[in-house]
Coordinates of C-alpha atoms in Angstrom, one line a residue:
M1 CA 130.8 80.5 101.5
L2 CA 130.9 84.3 102.2
P3 CA 133.3 85.5 104.9
P4 CA 131.8 86.3 108.3
R5 CA 129.4 89.2 108.4
Q6 CA 131.6 92.2 109.0
Q7 CA 130.7 95.6 110.4
S8 CA 131.8 97.2 107.1
R9 CA 128.8 95.5 105.4
V10 CA 126.5 97.9 107.2
G11 CA 128.4 101.1 106.8
G12 CA 130.6 100.9 109.9
L13 CA 128.3 103.3 111.7
Q14 CA 128.7 103.0 115.5
T15 CA 125.5 103.3 117.5
S16 CA 124.5 103.2 121.1
L17 CA 121.3 101.4 120.5
S18 CA 121.0 98.2 122.6
L19 CA 119.8 94.8 121.3
V20 CA 116.9 93.1 123.0
S21 CA 115.3 89.8 122.3
S22 CA 111.8 89.6 120.7
D23 CA 108.7 89.7 122.9
P24 CA 107.6 86.0 123.0
R25 CA 104.0 87.2 123.1
L26 CA 104.3 88.5 119.5
S27 CA 103.4 85.9 117.0
P28 CA 105.1 86.0 113.5
E29 CA 101.7 86.4 111.9
E30 CA 101.0 89.7 113.5
P31 CA 101.3 92.8 111.3
R32 CA 104.6 94.5 111.4
S33 CA 106.1 97.9 110.6
N34 CA 107.0 97.4 106.9
S35 CA 104.3 95.4 105.2
D36 CA 101.8 92.7 106.0
N37 CA 103.9 89.9 104.6
I38 CA 107.1 90.7 106.5
R39 CA 108.0 89.2 109.9
E40 CA 110.4 90.5 112.5
S41 CA 113.7 88.7 113.3
P42 CA 114.1 87.2 116.8
T43 CA 116.5 89.9 117.9
E44 CA 115.5 93.0 116.0
S45 CA 117.1 96.2 117.3
A46 CA 115.4 97.8 120.2
S47 CA 114.7 100.7 118.0
S48 CA 112.3 98.5 115.9
R49 CA 109.6 98.3 118.5
E50 CA 108.1 101.4 120.3
T51 CA 104.9 102.4 122.1
W52 CA 101.9 104.7 122.4
P53 CA 101.1 107.6 124.8
T54 CA 98.1 108.4 126.9
A55 CA 96.4 111.8 126.5
D56 CA 98.0 113.1 129.7
A57 CA 101.5 112.1 128.6
I58 CA 101.5 114.6 125.7
A59 CA 99.9 117.6 127.4
A60 CA 102.2 120.6 127.5
K61 CA 101.9 123.2 130.3
N62 CA 102.4 126.2 128.1
V63 CA 100.3 125.1 125.1
S64 CA 96.5 125.8 125.0
G65 CA 94.0 123.1 124.2
A66 CA 93.2 124.7 120.8
D67 CA 96.8 124.7 119.7
K68 CA 97.9 121.3 121.0
I69 CA 98.3 118.4 118.6
T70 CA 98.5 114.6 119.2
L71 CA 100.1 111.7 117.5
Q72 CA 96.8 110.8 116.0
D73 CA 96.6 114.2 114.4
I74 CA 100.1 113.7 112.9
A75 CA 99.1 110.3 111.6
R76 CA 95.8 111.4 110.0
E77 CA 95.9 115.2 109.2
R78 CA 97.4 116.8 106.1
V79 CA 101.2 117.4 106.1
D80 CA 101.1 121.1 105.5
I81 CA 98.4 121.8 108.2
I82 CA 100.3 119.9 110.9
S83 CA 103.6 121.5 109.8
E84 CA 102.1 124.9 110.1
K85 CA 100.9 124.2 113.6
M86 CA 104.2 122.6 114.7
H87 CA 106.1 125.7 113.7
H88 CA 104.2 127.7 116.3
L89 CA 104.6 125.1 119.1
P90 CA 107.4 125.3 121.7
D91 CA 110.3 122.8 121.4
E92 CA 109.4 121.3 124.8
F93 CA 106.0 120.2 123.5
L94 CA 107.5 118.6 120.4
E95 CA 110.0 116.7 122.5
E96 CA 107.1 115.4 124.7
L97 CA 105.4 114.2 121.5
K98 CA 108.6 112.2 120.5
S99 CA 109.0 110.9 124.0
S100 CA 105.4 109.7 124.1
L101 CA 105.9 107.8 120.8
R102 CA 109.1 106.3 122.2
V103 CA 107.2 105.0 125.2
I104 CA 104.6 103.4 122.8
L105 CA 107.3 101.7 120.7
E106 CA 109.1 100.3 123.8
G107 CA 105.9 98.4 124.5
G108 CA 106.0 98.7 128.3
N109 CA 102.2 98.5 128.6
G110 CA 101.9 95.3 126.6
T111 CA 98.8 94.7 124.5
Q112 CA 97.5 98.3 124.9
H113 CA 100.6 99.8 123.5
R114 CA 100.8 97.4 120.6
E115 CA 97.1 98.1 119.6
E116 CA 97.7 101.8 119.8
F117 CA 100.8 101.5 117.6
F118 CA 99.0 99.4 115.1
I119 CA 96.2 101.9 114.9
L120 CA 98.7 104.7 114.3
Q121 CA 100.6 102.6 111.7
K122 CA 97.3 101.8 109.9
F123 CA 96.5 105.5 109.6
V124 CA 99.9 106.3 108.2
Q125 CA 100.2 103.3 105.8
S126 CA 96.7 103.8 104.4
R127 CA 97.3 107.4 103.3
T128 CA 98.1 108.1 99.7
D129 CA 99.1 111.7 100.1
L130 CA 102.4 110.9 102.0
T131 CA 104.8 111.1 99.0
A132 CA 108.3 112.5 98.6
K133 CA 106.8 115.7 97.2
T134 CA 104.5 116.4 100.1
L135 CA 106.9 115.3 102.8
I136 CA 109.4 118.0 101.7
R137 CA 107.1 120.5 103.4
A138 CA 106.9 118.5 106.7
H139 CA 108.2 119.8 110.0
R140 CA 111.4 118.0 111.1
V141 CA 109.8 116.5 114.2
Q142 CA 106.7 115.6 112.2
L143 CA 108.8 113.8 109.6
E144 CA 110.7 111.9 112.3
I145 CA 107.4 110.8 113.9
L146 CA 105.9 109.6 110.6
V147 CA 109.1 107.6 109.8
A148 CA 109.1 106.0 113.3
I149 CA 105.4 105.1 113.0
N150 CA 105.9 103.7 109.5
T151 CA 109.0 101.6 110.3
G152 CA 108.3 100.9 114.0
I153 CA 111.9 101.9 114.8
Q154 CA 112.3 104.3 117.8
G155 CA 115.9 105.1 116.8
F156 CA 114.6 107.9 114.5
L157 CA 113.3 109.7 117.6
H158 CA 116.6 109.3 119.5
P159 CA 118.1 112.7 120.4
N160 CA 121.7 111.6 119.5
I161 CA 120.7 110.3 116.0
S162 CA 120.1 113.0 113.4
L163 CA 119.5 112.1 109.8
S164 CA 119.0 114.6 107.0
Q165 CA 115.4 115.4 105.9
T166 CA 116.2 113.8 102.5
S167 CA 117.3 110.6 104.1
L168 CA 114.2 110.5 106.3
I169 CA 111.9 111.0 103.2
E170 CA 113.8 108.3 101.3
I171 CA 113.4 105.9 104.2
F172 CA 109.7 106.6 104.4
V173 CA 109.1 105.9 100.7
Y174 CA 111.3 102.8 100.8
K175 CA 114.2 104.3 98.7
R176 CA 116.8 103.9 101.5
C177 CA 117.5 101.2 104.1
R178 CA 115.7 101.8 107.4
N179 CA 118.7 100.3 109.3
I180 CA 120.3 103.4 110.8
A181 CA 123.7 101.6 110.7
C182 CA 123.4 100.8 107.0
Q183 CA 121.5 103.7 105.2
N184 CA 122.1 102.2 101.7
Q185 CA 120.1 103.2 98.7
L186 CA 117.5 100.6 97.7
P187 CA 117.7 98.2 96.0
A188 CA 121.2 97.7 97.5
D189 CA 123.9 97.1 94.9
D190 CA 121.2 97.6 92.3
C191 CA 120.1 94.0 92.9
T192 CA 117.3 92.9 90.5
C193 CA 116.3 89.7 92.2
E194 CA 112.6 89.1 93.0
I195 CA 113.0 89.8 96.8
C196 CA 114.9 93.1 96.4
T197 CA 112.5 94.4 93.7
N198 CA 109.2 93.3 95.1
R199 CA 109.7 93.7 98.9
N200 CA 109.4 97.3 100.1
G201 CA 112.3 98.5 102.2
F202 CA 114.3 95.3 101.9
C203 CA 118.1 95.7 102.0
N204 CA 120.2 92.6 101.0
L205 CA 123.3 94.0 102.8
C206 CA 121.8 93.9 106.4
M207 CA 118.4 92.2 106.4
C208 CA 117.3 88.6 106.6
V209 CA 115.6 87.4 103.4
I210 CA 113.1 85.4 105.5
C211 CA 112.0 87.7 108.3
N212 CA 113.1 91.0 106.6
K213 CA 114.6 92.3 109.9
F214 CA 118.0 93.4 110.9
D215 CA 120.2 93.8 113.9
F216 CA 123.7 95.0 114.6
E217 CA 125.5 91.7 115.3
V218 CA 128.6 91.0 113.2
N219 CA 131.4 88.4 113.2
T220 CA 129.0 85.7 114.3
C221 CA 127.4 82.4 113.2
R222 CA 124.0 84.0 113.7
W223 CA 124.0 85.2 110.1
I224 CA 124.6 83.0 107.1
G225 CA 125.5 84.5 103.7
C226 CA 124.9 83.0 100.3
D227 CA 128.0 82.3 98.2
L228 CA 126.3 83.3 95.0
C229 CA 123.8 86.1 95.5
S230 CA 125.4 87.6 98.7
H231 CA 122.0 87.7 100.5
W232 CA 122.0 87.1 104.3
T233 CA 119.7 84.9 106.5
H234 CA 119.4 84.5 110.2
T235 CA 120.5 81.1 111.3
D236 CA 117.4 80.7 113.4
C237 CA 115.2 81.6 110.4
A238 CA 117.1 79.1 108.2
I239 CA 116.7 76.3 110.7
R240 CA 113.0 77.1 111.2
D241 CA 112.3 77.1 107.5
Q242 CA 114.4 73.9 107.0
L243 CA 116.9 75.7 104.7
I244 CA 119.8 74.0 106.5
C245 CA 119.8 70.3 105.5
M246 CA 121.8 67.5 104.1
G247 CA 122.7 67.7 100.4
P248 CA 125.2 67.0 97.7
S249 CA 128.6 68.7 98.0
A250 CA 128.2 72.4 96.9
K251 CA 131.7 72.3 95.3
S252 CA 131.6 69.3 93.1
G253 CA 127.9 68.4 93.1
A254 CA 128.9 64.7 93.5
G255 CA 130.3 62.5 96.2
P256 CA 129.0 62.1 99.8
S257 CA 126.4 64.5 101.0
E258 CA 127.2 67.2 103.6
M259 CA 125.4 69.9 105.6
V260 CA 124.4 72.7 103.2
F261 CA 122.4 76.0 103.3
R262 CA 119.8 76.6 100.5
C263 CA 119.4 80.3 99.9
H264 CA 115.8 81.5 100.0
A265 CA 116.6 84.2 97.4
C266 CA 118.4 82.3 94.7
K267 CA 117.5 78.7 95.7
R268 CA 121.2 77.6 95.3
T269 CA 123.2 75.9 98.0
S270 CA 126.4 76.7 100.0
E271 CA 128.4 74.4 102.2
L272 CA 128.4 75.2 105.9
L273 CA 131.4 73.4 107.5
G274 CA 134.0 75.6 105.7
W275 CA 131.9 78.7 106.5
V276 CA 131.8 77.9 110.3
K277 CA 135.6 77.2 110.2
D278 CA 136.2 80.6 108.6
V279 CA 134.1 82.4 111.2
F280 CA 135.9 80.7 114.1
Q281 CA 139.3 81.3 112.7
H282 CA 138.7 85.0 112.0
C283 CA 136.5 85.9 115.0
A284 CA 136.9 83.4 117.9
P285 CA 140.1 85.0 119.4
S286 CA 138.1 88.2 120.1
W287 CA 135.1 86.5 121.7
D288 CA 134.6 86.4 125.5
G289 CA 133.3 83.3 127.3
E290 CA 129.6 84.2 126.8
A291 CA 130.0 84.9 123.1
L292 CA 131.9 81.7 122.6
M293 CA 129.2 79.7 124.4
R294 CA 126.5 81.3 122.2
E295 CA 128.5 80.6 119.0
L296 CA 129.0 77.0 119.9
D297 CA 125.3 76.7 120.5
F298 CA 124.6 78.1 117.0
V299 CA 127.0 75.6 115.5
S300 CA 125.5 72.6 117.4
R301 CA 122.0 73.6 116.2
I302 CA 123.3 73.9 112.6
F303 CA 124.9 70.4 112.5
H304 CA 122.3 68.8 114.8
G305 CA 120.8 66.7 111.9
S306 CA 124.1 66.1 110.1
K307 CA 124.8 62.6 108.8
D308 CA 128.2 63.6 107.4
P309 CA 131.1 62.2 109.6
R310 CA 132.8 65.5 109.8
G311 CA 129.6 67.4 110.6
R312 CA 128.7 64.9 113.2
K313 CA 132.1 65.2 114.8
L314 CA 131.7 69.0 114.9
F315 CA 128.3 68.7 116.5
L316 CA 129.6 66.4 119.2
K317 CA 132.7 68.5 119.8
C318 CA 130.6 71.7 120.3
N319 CA 128.3 69.9 122.8
D320 CA 131.3 68.6 124.7
L321 CA 132.9 72.0 124.9
K322 CA 129.6 73.6 126.0
E323 CA 129.2 71.1 128.9
K324 CA 132.8 71.6 130.0
M325 CA 132.5 75.3 129.9
K326 CA 129.2 75.2 131.9
S327 CA 130.8 73.0 134.5
G328 CA 133.9 75.1 134.7
I329 CA 136.3 72.3 133.6
V330 CA 137.5 74.3 130.6
E331 CA 138.3 78.0 130.5
P332 CA 137.0 80.0 127.5
N333 CA 140.5 80.5 126.1
A334 CA 141.2 76.8 126.3
A335 CA 137.9 76.0 124.6
C336 CA 138.7 78.5 121.8
R337 CA 142.0 76.9 121.2
A338 CA 140.4 73.4 121.3
I339 CA 137.8 74.2 118.6
L340 CA 140.4 75.8 116.4
M341 CA 142.6 72.8 116.7
F342 CA 139.6 70.6 115.9
F343 CA 139.1 72.5 112.6
Q344 CA 142.7 72.0 111.7
E345 CA 142.4 68.2 112.4
L346 CA 139.3 68.1 110.1
E347 CA 141.4 69.7 107.3
V348 CA 144.1 67.1 107.8
D349 CA 141.5 64.2 107.9
S350 CA 139.7 65.3 104.8
P351 CA 142.5 64.6 102.2
K352 CA 143.4 61.4 104.0
S353 CA 139.9 60.1 103.7
L354 CA 139.8 61.0 100.0
E355 CA 143.1 59.1 99.5
N356 CA 141.9 56.0 101.4
G357 CA 138.7 56.0 99.4
E358 CA 140.4 56.3 96.1
S359 CA 143.7 54.3 96.7
G360 CA 142.3 51.2 95.1
R361 CA 141.7 52.9 91.7
L362 CA 143.5 55.1 89.3
I363 CA 142.2 58.6 88.5
A364 CA 141.1 58.9 84.9
P365 CA 142.6 61.8 82.9
Q366 CA 139.2 63.4 82.4
E367 CA 138.5 63.2 86.2
A368 CA 142.0 64.7 86.9
C369 CA 141.2 67.5 84.5
N370 CA 137.9 68.1 86.2
R371 CA 139.5 68.3 89.6
I372 CA 142.1 70.7 88.3
A373 CA 139.3 72.8 86.7
E374 CA 137.4 72.7 90.0
V375 CA 140.4 74.1 91.8
V376 CA 140.9 76.8 89.2
Q377 CA 137.2 77.7 89.3
E378 CA 137.3 77.9 93.1
A379 CA 140.3 80.2 92.9
I380 CA 138.6 82.3 90.3
R381 CA 135.4 82.3 92.4
K382 CA 137.3 83.6 95.5
M383 CA 138.9 86.3 93.4
E384 CA 135.5 87.3 92.0
L385 CA 134.2 87.4 95.6
V386 CA 137.0 89.8 96.6
A387 CA 136.5 91.8 93.4
D388 CA 132.7 92.0 94.1
E389 CA 133.4 93.0 97.7
K390 CA 135.7 95.8 96.5
M391 CA 133.1 96.9 93.9
R392 CA 130.4 97.0 96.5
M393 CA 132.6 99.1 98.7
F394 CA 133.4 101.4 95.8
K395 CA 129.7 101.7 94.9
K396 CA 128.8 102.4 98.5
A397 CA 131.4 105.1 98.7
R398 CA 130.2 106.6 95.5
M399 CA 126.6 106.5 96.6
A400 CA 127.6 108.2 99.9
L401 CA 129.5 110.9 97.9
E402 CA 126.5 111.4 95.6
A403 CA 124.2 111.6 98.6
C404 CA 126.5 114.3 100.1
D405 CA 126.5 116.2 96.8
R406 CA 122.7 116.0 96.6
E407 CA 122.4 117.2 100.2
L408 CA 124.9 120.0 99.5
A409 CA 123.0 121.0 96.4
D410 CA 119.7 121.0 98.4
K411 CA 121.3 123.2 101.1
A412 CA 122.6 125.6 98.4
R413 CA 119.2 125.7 96.9
E414 CA 117.6 126.4 100.2
A415 CA 120.2 129.1 100.9
A416 CA 119.4 130.7 97.6
E417 CA 115.7 130.6 98.3
L418 CA 116.2 132.0 101.7
K419 CA 118.3 134.9 100.2
I420 CA 115.6 135.6 97.7
D421 CA 112.9 135.5 100.4
R422 CA 115.1 137.9 102.5
Q423 CA 115.3 140.3 99.6
K424 CA 111.6 140.1 99.0
K425 CA 111.0 140.8 102.7
K426 CA 113.4 143.7 102.6
L427 CA 111.5 145.2 99.6
Q428 CA 108.2 144.6 101.3
I429 CA 109.5 146.4 104.5
E430 CA 110.8 149.3 102.4
E431 CA 107.4 149.5 100.6
L432 CA 105.6 149.5 104.0
E433 CA 107.8 152.2 105.4
R434 CA 107.2 154.3 102.3
I435 CA 103.4 153.8 102.7
V436 CA 103.7 154.7 106.4
R437 CA 105.6 157.9 105.6
L438 CA 102.9 158.8 103.0
K439 CA 100.1 158.1 105.4
T440 CA 101.8 160.1 108.1
A441 CA 102.2 163.1 105.7
E442 CA 98.5 162.7 104.7
A443 CA 97.5 162.6 108.4
D444 CA 99.6 165.8 109.1
M445 CA 97.9 167.5 106.1
F446 CA 94.5 166.5 107.2
Q447 CA 95.3 167.6 110.8
F448 CA 96.4 171.0 109.5
K449 CA 93.3 171.4 107.4
A450 CA 91.1 170.4 110.4
T451 CA 92.8 173.0 112.5
E452 CA 92.3 175.7 109.9
A453 CA 88.6 174.6 109.5
K454 CA 88.1 174.8 113.3
R455 CA 89.6 178.3 113.4
E456 CA 87.4 179.4 110.5
A457 CA 84.3 177.8 112.2
D458 CA 85.1 179.7 115.4
R459 CA 85.5 183.0 113.5
L460 CA 82.2 182.4 111.6
Q461 CA 80.5 181.5 114.9
R462 CA 81.7 184.8 116.5
I463 CA 80.5 186.7 113.4
A464 CA 77.1 184.9 113.6
L465 CA 76.8 185.7 117.3
A466 CA 77.6 189.4 116.7
K467 CA 75.1 189.6 113.8
S468 CA 72.5 187.7 115.9
D469 CA 73.0 190.3 118.8
K470 CA 72.7 193.2 116.3
S471 CA 69.6 191.9 114.6
E472 CA 68.1 191.3 118.0
E473 CA 68.7 194.9 118.9
E474 CA 67.3 196.1 115.6
Y475 CA 64.3 193.9 116.0
T476 CA 63.6 195.2 119.5
S477 CA 64.1 198.8 118.3
N478 CA 61.8 198.4 115.4
Y479 CA 59.2 196.6 117.5
L480 CA 59.2 199.4 120.1
K481 CA 58.9 202.0 117.3
Q482 CA 56.0 200.2 115.9
R483 CA 54.3 199.9 119.2
L484 CA 54.9 203.6 119.8
S485 CA 53.4 204.5 116.5
E486 CA 50.4 202.3 117.3
A487 CA 50.0 204.0 120.7
E488 CA 50.2 207.4 119.0
A489 CA 47.6 206.3 116.5
E490 CA 45.4 204.9 119.2
K491 CA 45.9 208.1 121.2
Q492 CA 44.9 210.2 118.1
Y493 CA 41.9 207.9 117.6
L494 CA 40.8 208.4 121.2
Y495 CA 41.5 212.1 121.0
E496 CA 39.3 212.4 118.0
K497 CA 36.7 210.3 119.6
I498 CA 36.8 212.4 122.8
K499 CA 36.8 215.5 120.7
L500 CA 33.7 214.3 118.9
Q501 CA 32.1 213.4 122.2
E502 CA 32.9 216.8 123.6
S503 CA 31.3 218.5 120.7
S504 CA 28.3 216.3 121.1
R505 CA 28.3 217.0 124.9
A506 CA 28.6 220.7 124.3
S507 CA 25.6 220.5 122.1
Q508 CA 23.8 218.6 124.7
S509 CA 24.8 220.9 127.5
S510 CA 23.2 223.7 125.7
S511 CA 20.1 221.7 125.7
G512 CA 20.6 220.6 129.4
G513 CA 22.7 217.3 129.5
D514 CA 23.3 214.9 132.4
P515 CA 25.9 216.2 134.9
S516 CA 27.2 212.7 135.7
Q517 CA 27.9 212.0 132.0
M518 CA 29.8 215.3 131.8
L519 CA 31.9 214.3 134.8
M520 CA 32.8 211.0 133.2
Y521 CA 33.9 212.6 130.0
S522 CA 36.1 215.0 132.0
K523 CA 37.9 212.1 133.7
I524 CA 38.5 210.3 130.5
H525 CA 39.9 213.5 129.0
D526 CA 42.3 214.0 131.9
L527 CA 43.3 210.4 131.9
L528 CA 44.0 210.5 128.1
Y529 CA 46.3 213.5 128.4
S530 CA 47.9 212.8 131.7
V531 CA 48.8 208.9 131.5
P532 CA 51.1 207.6 128.7
P533 CA 50.0 204.5 126.8
K534 CA 51.0 201.1 128.1
I535 CA 53.7 199.3 126.0
D536 CA 54.1 195.5 125.9
S537 CA 57.7 194.5 126.5
Q538 CA 57.4 191.0 124.9
P539 CA 57.4 190.8 121.1
N540 CA 54.7 188.9 119.3
E541 CA 56.2 185.8 117.6
H542 CA 53.6 185.4 114.9
H543 CA 52.7 189.1 114.5
P544 CA 55.9 191.2 115.1
F545 CA 54.1 194.4 114.1
R546 CA 50.6 194.9 115.5
T547 CA 48.1 196.8 113.3
N548 CA 45.2 198.9 114.4
P549 CA 42.0 197.1 115.3

């Protein structure tokens, strides 16, 4: 039987996450975080169940309605679109998103929170675009939320737990154990069994092969390990599935039957009495009264149906110590010493019973050789177990070193990319500055030309005004001269007409003309030679120079 489940098997990572019992309202058949055919253990870490926010819980004061995103958006929209939006959101809003998802996973609102979580998980697990290649472009908070929804573990949202982006992506795509205290590459120890290869996200170092869940309990009878394949099973799950039962001795395969454990992974059996004895001998001195009571209860349930005399005695002894501890008759320290003494007595009684059973007959040489071979094989098997454990520790250290090297290479590549981007930005800024200087020089040149053109226009305008005034004066002078010549011509015409009339009048006077007519001609003559002709001061637009009628 494997040694007690030690803290080193899960990486030795200390965590502040508390352990809580399962919600009794959750049935094993309900869908869970990893896949539809996987069930939760009775005491999964508190980080494995979380809850769902209302719309008011994720509203940020400083974020407008158009910029705000919800958990449904993260679960449904494309990775690059949400990542771009989240880069422009304040850190306070992103923390509120994570807090709202933590509230959902805690399940404080019962059925409503479970339904909201299942809807989110359905959105995430039904998408085919969430691959390691696309998740590289995801925002840090976006990736943490997607992993928490996919696994149902709120520890990924805890402010004191910070995993690398590479680790989060590997957890999401089932290439790394989702147990924060384990973090092994999957399949663990390169196991090729059917469970490790076909069950997404299963880790044989920390998860139960039946319910596929993990917790942080170590040094306890709550976990049973297989001697051959090193897979682990919850004691409660093994009892429920009837994997703990009476069977032939796991060491010799013959002789009286005893209480054995049949591994769900490899279908082979391991004896339980020696395993319980090892657990108590190594771990019982460090237990308090409550832990000792719990371990005694596990042992009594394991050997409840035992028909083996030693197993029956152990069952009765555990029940007796539990009753005495409950009633206060026996102190925890005394009970611990009593159960350890009981295991020593069982070791003494075992060879005696074999001697009593075989004293009446001689041991055949072949049987003696077989027993010696069994002892040698047992020693070899224990040495192989130690060697396997050392090899696992070596592989684990090597994988951790490789992971650090990969992360260092990723950081170096990111630094080189940032340096190249910085140089590109610098060149772009210099190019923009050069363009700005060029445009400024062009603007100054155009401003100078505009000023010169304005001065030239003002000069031409002054010249045009001067020429316009001069032409107006010349036009007025010419017009007046023309009118004067017209007046002179009209005067000459009237003069000739009057002269003609005078000559005709003289001829008439000689013949006795009319005195009134003579008087009229005299007035016209005086008027013609005494009054100057009237000149129109306004020029004629259509006929600037008037002609004689």
